[in-house]
PDB file of C-alpha atoms in Angstrom:
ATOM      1  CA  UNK X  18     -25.550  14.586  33.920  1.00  0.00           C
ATOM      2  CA  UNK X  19     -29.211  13.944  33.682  1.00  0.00           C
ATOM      3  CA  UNK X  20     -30.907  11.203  35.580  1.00  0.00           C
ATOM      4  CA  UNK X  21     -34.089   9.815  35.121  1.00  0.00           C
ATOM      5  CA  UNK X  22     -35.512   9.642  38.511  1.00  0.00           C
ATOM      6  CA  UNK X  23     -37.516   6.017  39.305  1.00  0.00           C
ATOM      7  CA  UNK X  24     -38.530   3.748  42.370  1.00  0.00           C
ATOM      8  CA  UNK X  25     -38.022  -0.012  42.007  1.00  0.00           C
ATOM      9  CA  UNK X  26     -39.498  -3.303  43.568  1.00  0.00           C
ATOM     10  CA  UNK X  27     -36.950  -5.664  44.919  1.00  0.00           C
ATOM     11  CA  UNK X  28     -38.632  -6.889  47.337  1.00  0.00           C
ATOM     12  CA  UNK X  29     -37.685 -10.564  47.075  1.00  0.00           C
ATOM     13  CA  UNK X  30     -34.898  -9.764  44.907  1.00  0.00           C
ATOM     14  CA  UNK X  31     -31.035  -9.995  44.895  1.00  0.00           C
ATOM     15  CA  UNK X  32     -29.043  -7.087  46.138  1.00  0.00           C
ATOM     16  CA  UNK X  33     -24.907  -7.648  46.195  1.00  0.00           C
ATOM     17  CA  UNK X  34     -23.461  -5.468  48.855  1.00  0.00           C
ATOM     18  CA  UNK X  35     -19.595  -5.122  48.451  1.00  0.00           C
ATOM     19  CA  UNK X  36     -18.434  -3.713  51.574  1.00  0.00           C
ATOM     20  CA  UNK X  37     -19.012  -4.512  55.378  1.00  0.00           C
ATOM     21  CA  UNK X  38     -18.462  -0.803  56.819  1.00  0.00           C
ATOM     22  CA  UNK X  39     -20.567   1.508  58.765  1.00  0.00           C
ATOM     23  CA  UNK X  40     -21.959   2.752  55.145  1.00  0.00           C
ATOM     24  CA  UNK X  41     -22.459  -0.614  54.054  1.00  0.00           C
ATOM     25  CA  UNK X  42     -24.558  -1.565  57.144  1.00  0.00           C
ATOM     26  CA  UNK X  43     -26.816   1.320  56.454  1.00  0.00           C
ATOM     27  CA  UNK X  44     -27.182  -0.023  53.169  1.00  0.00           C
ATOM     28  CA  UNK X  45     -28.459  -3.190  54.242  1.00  0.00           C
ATOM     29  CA  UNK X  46     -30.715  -2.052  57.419  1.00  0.00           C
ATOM     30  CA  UNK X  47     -32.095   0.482  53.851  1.00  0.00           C
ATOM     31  CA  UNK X  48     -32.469  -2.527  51.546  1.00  0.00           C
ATOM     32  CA  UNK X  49     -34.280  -4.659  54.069  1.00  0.00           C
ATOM     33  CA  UNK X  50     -36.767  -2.493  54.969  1.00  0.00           C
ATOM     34  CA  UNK X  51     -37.645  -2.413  50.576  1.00  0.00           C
ATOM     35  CA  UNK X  52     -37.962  -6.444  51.168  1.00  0.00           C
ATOM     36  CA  UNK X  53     -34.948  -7.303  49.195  1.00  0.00           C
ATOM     37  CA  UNK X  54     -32.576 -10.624  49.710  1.00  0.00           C
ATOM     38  CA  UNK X  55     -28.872  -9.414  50.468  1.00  0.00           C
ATOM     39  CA  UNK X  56     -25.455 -10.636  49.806  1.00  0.00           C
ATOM     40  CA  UNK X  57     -22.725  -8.832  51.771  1.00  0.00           C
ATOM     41  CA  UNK X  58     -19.449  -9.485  50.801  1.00  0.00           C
ATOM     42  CA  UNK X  59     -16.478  -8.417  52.420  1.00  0.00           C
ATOM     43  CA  UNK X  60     -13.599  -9.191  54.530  1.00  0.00           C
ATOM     44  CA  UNK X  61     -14.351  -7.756  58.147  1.00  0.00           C
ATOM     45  CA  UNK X  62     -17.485  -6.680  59.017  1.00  0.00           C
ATOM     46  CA  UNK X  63     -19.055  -4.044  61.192  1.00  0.00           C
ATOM     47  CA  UNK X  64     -19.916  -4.699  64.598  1.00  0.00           C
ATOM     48  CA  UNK X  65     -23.718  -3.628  64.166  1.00  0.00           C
ATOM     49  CA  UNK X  66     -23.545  -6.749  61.304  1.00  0.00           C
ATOM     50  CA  UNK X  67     -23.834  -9.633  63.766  1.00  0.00           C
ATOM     51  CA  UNK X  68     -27.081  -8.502  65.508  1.00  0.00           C
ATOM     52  CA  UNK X  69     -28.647  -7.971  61.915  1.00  0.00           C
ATOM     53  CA  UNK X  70     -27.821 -11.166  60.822  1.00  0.00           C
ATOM     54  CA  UNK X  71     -29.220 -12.882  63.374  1.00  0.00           C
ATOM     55  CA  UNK X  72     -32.401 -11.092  63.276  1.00  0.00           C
ATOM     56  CA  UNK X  73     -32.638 -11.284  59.772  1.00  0.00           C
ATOM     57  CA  UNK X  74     -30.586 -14.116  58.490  1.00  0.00           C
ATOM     58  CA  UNK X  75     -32.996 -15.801  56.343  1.00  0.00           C
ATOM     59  CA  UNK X  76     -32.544 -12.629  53.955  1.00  0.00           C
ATOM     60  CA  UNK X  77     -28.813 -11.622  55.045  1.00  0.00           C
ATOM     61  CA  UNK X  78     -26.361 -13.649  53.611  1.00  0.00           C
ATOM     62  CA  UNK X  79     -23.074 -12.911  54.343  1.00  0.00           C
ATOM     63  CA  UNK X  80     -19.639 -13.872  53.167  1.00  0.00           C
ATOM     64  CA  UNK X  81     -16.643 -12.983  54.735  1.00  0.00           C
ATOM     65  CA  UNK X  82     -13.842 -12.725  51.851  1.00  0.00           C
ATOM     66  CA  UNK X  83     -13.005 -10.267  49.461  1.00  0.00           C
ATOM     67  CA  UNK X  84     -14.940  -9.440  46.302  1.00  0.00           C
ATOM     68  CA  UNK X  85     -14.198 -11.567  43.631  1.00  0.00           C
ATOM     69  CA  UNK X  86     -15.146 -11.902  39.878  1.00  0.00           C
ATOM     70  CA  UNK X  87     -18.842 -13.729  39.607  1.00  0.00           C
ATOM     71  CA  UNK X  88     -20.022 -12.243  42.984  1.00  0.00           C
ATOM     72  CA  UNK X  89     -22.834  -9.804  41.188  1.00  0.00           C
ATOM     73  CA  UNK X  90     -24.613 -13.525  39.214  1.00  0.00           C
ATOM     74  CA  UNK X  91     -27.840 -13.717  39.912  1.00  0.00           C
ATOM     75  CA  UNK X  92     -28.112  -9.395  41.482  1.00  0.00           C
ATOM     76  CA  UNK X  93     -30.534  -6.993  40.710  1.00  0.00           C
ATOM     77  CA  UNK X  94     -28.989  -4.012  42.207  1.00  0.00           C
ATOM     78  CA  UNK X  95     -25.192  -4.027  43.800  1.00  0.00           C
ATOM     79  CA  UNK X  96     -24.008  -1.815  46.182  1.00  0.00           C
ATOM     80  CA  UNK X  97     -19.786  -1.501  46.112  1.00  0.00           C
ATOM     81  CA  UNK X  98     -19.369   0.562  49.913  1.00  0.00           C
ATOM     82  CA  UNK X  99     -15.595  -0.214  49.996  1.00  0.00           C
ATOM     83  CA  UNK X 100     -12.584   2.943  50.133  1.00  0.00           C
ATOM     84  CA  UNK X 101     -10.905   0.978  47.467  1.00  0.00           C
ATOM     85  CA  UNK X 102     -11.279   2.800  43.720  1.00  0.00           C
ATOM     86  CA  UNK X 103      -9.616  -0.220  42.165  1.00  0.00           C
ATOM     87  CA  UNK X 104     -12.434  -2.918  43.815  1.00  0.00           C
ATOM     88  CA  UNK X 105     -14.747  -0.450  42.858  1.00  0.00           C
ATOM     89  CA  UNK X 106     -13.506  -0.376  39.067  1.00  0.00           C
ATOM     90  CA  UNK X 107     -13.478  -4.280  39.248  1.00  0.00           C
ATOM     91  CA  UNK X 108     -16.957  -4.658  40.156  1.00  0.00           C
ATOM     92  CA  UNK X 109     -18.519  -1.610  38.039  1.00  0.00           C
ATOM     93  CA  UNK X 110     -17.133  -3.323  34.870  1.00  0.00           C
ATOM     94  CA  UNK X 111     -18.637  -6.818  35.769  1.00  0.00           C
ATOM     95  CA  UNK X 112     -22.095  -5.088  36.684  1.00  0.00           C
ATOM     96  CA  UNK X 113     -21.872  -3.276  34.150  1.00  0.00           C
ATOM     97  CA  UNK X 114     -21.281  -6.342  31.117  1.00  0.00           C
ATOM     98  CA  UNK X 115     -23.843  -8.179  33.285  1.00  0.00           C
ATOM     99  CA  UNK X 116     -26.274  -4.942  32.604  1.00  0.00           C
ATOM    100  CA  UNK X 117     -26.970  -4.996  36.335  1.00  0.00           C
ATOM    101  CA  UNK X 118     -27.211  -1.305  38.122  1.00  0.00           C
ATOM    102  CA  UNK X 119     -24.652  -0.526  40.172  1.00  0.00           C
ATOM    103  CA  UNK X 120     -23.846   2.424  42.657  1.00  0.00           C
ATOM    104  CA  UNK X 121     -20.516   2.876  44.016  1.00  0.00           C
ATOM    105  CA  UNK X 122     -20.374   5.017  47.161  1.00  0.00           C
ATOM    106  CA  UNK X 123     -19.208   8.486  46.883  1.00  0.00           C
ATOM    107  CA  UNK X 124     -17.374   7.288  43.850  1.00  0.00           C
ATOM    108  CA  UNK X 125     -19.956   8.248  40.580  1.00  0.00           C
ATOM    109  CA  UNK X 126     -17.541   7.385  37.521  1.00  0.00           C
ATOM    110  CA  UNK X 127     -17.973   3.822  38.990  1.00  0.00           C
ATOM    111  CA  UNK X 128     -21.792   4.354  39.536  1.00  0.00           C
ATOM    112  CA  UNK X 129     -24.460   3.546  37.179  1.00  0.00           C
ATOM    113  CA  UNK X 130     -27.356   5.141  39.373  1.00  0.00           C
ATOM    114  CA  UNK X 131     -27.122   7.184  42.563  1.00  0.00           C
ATOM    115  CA  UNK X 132     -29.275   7.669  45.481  1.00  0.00           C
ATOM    116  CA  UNK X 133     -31.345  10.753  46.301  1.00  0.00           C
ATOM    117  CA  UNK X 134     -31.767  12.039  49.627  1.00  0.00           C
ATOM    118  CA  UNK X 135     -34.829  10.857  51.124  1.00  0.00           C
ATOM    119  CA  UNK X 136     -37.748  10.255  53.851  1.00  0.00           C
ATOM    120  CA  UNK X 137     -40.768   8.747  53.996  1.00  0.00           C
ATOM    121  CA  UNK X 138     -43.882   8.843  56.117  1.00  0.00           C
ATOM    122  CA  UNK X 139     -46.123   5.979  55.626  1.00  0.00           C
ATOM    123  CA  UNK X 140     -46.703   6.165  51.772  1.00  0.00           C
ATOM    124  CA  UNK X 141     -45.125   9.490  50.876  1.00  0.00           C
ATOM    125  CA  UNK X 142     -41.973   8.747  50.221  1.00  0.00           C
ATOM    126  CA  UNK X 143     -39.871  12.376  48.844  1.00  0.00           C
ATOM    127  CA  UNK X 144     -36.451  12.073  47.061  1.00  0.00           C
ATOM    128  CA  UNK X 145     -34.028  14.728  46.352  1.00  0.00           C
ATOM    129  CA  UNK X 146     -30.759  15.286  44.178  1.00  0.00           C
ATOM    130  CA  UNK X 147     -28.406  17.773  42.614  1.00  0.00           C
ATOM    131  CA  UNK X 148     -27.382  15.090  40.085  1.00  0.00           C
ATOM    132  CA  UNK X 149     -24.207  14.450  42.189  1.00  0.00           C
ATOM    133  CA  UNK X 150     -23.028  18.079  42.761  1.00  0.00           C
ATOM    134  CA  UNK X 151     -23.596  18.905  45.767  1.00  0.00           C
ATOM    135  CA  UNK X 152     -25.246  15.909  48.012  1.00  0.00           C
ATOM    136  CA  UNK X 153     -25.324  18.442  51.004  1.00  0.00           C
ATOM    137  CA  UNK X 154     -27.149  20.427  49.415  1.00  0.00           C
ATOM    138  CA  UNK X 155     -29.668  17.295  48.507  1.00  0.00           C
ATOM    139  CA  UNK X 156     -29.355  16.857  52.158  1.00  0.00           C
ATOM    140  CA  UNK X 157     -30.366  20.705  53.295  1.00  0.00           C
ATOM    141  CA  UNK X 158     -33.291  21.026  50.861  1.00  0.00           C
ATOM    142  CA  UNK X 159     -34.845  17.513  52.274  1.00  0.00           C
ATOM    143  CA  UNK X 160     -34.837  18.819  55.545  1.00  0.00           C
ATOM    144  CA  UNK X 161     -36.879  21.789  54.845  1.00  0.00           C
ATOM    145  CA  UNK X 162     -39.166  19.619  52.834  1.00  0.00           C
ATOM    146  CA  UNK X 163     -39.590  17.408  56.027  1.00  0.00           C
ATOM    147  CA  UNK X 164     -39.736  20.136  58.468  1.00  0.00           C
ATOM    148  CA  UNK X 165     -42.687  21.333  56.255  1.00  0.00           C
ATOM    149  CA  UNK X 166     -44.794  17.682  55.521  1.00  0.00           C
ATOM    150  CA  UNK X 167     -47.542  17.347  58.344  1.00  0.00           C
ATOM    151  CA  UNK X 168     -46.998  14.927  61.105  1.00  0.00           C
ATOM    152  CA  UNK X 169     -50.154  12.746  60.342  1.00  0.00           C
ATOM    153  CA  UNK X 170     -49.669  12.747  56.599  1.00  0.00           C
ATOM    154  CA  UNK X 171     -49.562   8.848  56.454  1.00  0.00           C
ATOM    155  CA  UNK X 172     -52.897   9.407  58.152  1.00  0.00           C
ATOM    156  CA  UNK X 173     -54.195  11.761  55.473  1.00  0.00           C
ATOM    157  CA  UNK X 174     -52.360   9.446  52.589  1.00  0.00           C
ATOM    158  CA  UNK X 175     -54.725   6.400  54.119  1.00  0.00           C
ATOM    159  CA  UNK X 176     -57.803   8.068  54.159  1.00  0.00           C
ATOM    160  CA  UNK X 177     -57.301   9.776  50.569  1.00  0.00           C
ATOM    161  CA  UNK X 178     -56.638   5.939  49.426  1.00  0.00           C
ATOM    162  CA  UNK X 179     -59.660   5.188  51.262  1.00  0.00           C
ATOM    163  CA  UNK X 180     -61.560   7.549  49.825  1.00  0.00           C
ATOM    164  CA  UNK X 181     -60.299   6.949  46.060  1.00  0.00           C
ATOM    165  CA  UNK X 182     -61.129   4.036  46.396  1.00  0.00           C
ATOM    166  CA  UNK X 183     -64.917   3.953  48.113  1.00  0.00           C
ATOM    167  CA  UNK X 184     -65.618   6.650  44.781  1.00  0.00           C
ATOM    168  CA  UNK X 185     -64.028   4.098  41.843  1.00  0.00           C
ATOM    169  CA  UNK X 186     -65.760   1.062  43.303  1.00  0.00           C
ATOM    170  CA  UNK X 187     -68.827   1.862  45.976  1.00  0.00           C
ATOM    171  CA  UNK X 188     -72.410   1.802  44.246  1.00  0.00           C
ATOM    172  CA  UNK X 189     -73.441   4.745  45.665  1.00  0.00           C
ATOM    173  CA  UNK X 190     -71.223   6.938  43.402  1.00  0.00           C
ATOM    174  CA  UNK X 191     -71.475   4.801  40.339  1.00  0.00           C
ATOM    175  CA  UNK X 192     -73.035   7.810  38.412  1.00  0.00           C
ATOM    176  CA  UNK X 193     -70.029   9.740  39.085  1.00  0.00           C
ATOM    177  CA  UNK X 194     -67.551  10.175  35.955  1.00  0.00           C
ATOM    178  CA  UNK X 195     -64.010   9.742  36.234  1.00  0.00           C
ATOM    179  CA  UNK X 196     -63.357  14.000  35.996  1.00  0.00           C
ATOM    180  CA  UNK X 197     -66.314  14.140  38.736  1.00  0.00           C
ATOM    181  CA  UNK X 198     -64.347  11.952  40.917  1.00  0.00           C
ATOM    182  CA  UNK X 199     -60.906  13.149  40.357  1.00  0.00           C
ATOM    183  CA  UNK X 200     -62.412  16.456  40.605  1.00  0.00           C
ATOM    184  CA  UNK X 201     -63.985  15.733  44.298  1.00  0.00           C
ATOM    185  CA  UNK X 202     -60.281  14.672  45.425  1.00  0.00           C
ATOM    186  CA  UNK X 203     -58.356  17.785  43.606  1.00  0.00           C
ATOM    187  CA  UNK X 204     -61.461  19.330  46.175  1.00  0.00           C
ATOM    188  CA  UNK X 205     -60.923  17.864  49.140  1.00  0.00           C
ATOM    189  CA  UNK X 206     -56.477  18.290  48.789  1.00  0.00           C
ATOM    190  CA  UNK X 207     -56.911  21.733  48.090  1.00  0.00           C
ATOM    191  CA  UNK X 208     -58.551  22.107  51.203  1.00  0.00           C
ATOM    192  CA  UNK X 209     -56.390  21.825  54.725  1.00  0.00           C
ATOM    193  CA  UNK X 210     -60.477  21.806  56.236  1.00  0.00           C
ATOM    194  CA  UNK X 211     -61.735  19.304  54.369  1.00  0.00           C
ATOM    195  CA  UNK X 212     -58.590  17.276  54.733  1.00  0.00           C
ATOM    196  CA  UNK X 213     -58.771  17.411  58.311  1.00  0.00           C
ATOM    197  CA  UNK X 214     -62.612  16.421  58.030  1.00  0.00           C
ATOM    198  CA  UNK X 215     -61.691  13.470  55.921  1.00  0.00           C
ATOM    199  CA  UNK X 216     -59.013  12.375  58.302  1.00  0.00           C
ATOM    200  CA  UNK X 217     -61.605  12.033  61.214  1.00  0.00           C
ATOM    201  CA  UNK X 218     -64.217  10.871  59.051  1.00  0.00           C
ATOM    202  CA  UNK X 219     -61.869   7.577  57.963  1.00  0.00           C
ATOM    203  CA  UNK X 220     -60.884   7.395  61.353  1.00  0.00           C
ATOM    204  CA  UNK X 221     -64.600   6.949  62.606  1.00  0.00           C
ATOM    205  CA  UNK X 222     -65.372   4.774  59.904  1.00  0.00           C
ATOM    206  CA  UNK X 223     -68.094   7.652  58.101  1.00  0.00           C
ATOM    207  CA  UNK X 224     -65.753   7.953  55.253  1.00  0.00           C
ATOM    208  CA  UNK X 225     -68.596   6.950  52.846  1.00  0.00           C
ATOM    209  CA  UNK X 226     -71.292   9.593  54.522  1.00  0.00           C
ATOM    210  CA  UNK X 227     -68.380  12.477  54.276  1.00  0.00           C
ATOM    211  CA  UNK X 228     -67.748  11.725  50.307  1.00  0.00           C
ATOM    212  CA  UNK X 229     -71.801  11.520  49.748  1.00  0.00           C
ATOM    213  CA  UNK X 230     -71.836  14.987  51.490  1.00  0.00           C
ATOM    214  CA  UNK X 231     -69.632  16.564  49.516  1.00  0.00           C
ATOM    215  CA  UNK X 232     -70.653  14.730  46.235  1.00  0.00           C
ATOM    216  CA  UNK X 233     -74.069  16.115  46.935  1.00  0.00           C
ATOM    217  CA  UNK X 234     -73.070  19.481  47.023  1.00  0.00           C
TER     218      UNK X 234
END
């Protein structure tokens, strides 16, 4: 099956966790750091549960019971973490009449989207997947991509934003076209020197000197 690969905002949005397992907890601690509001449903609940809640309970709400029908109202996204193929059938078919997305945990005839392997360093954020056939596989390949991605690349990522910036708005390159500008940055990321130049640059504050240097040129 072909996916089309995206990244979505919830950040003050509904999430509907079914489950209150170890994997469900990772979905949560994962869904909170995106900004979104969480209901966890379930029965019992993992022990690392109570210390989130309390930490976060403005944006954790949880209710201890089993899933029933009407749960998702009101969800963006649901998560169904459970072992149980018929809960997961159950809430798949009311996601999916409520057109709400849905991914059911190791379980992808009950999924509607499934999750990529990931990391992220500041703003880069890399995703991997085999389309569900192999996620170990996902899992190898994004550890040699993250082996491989500099340590101070959030670093780099703020000072190229910087820089982008300072070009599209600052005066003193307002006679620079948008291919002139693009083409200074396509410059500067082809360059591991220059890169390392504009790191200390933004970090001394001489951003706008550096990119007047190298305009001039």
């Amino acid at each position: 099956m072909n996916y089309y690969p995206i990244y979505i905002d919830i950040r003050n949005k509904l999430v509907t966790v079914i489950g209150g397992g170890g994997v469900a907890l990772r979905k949560v601690q994962d869904l909170l750091a995106a900004g979104a509001l969480i209901r966890v449903i379930s029965p019992e609940f993992h022990d690392g549960f109570s210390g989130l809640i309390s930490s976060h309970g403005e944006r954790v709400e949880a209710l201890h019971r089993p899933y029933m029908q009407g749960d998702l109202k009101g969800s963006r996204l649901v998560f169904s973490a459970t072992n149980d193929s018929a809960v997961n059938r159950e809430v798949f078919r009311e996601a999916d009449e409520a057109g709400i997305f849905i991914n059911a945990v190791d379980d992808p005839p009950n999924c509607s989207f499934i999750i990529p392997s990931s990391f992220s360093r500041g703003d880069l954020s890399v995703c991997v997947s085999t389309g569900g056939a192999s996620p170990a596989m996902s899992a190898k390949i994004r550890r040699l991509l993250e082996e491989n991605v500099p340590d101070d690349i959030a670093t780099i990522l703020e000072a190229m934003k910087a820089a982008r910036t300072l070009l599209k708005e600052d005066s003193a390159f307002r006679a620079m076209s948008s291919p002139e500008r693009g083409a200074l940055l396509k410059r500067i990321t082809g360059s591991d020197e220059l890169l390392s130049a504009l790191k200390q640059h933004y970090t001394d504050h001489t951003l706008k000197e550096f990119l007047s240097g190298l305009a001039a040129q």
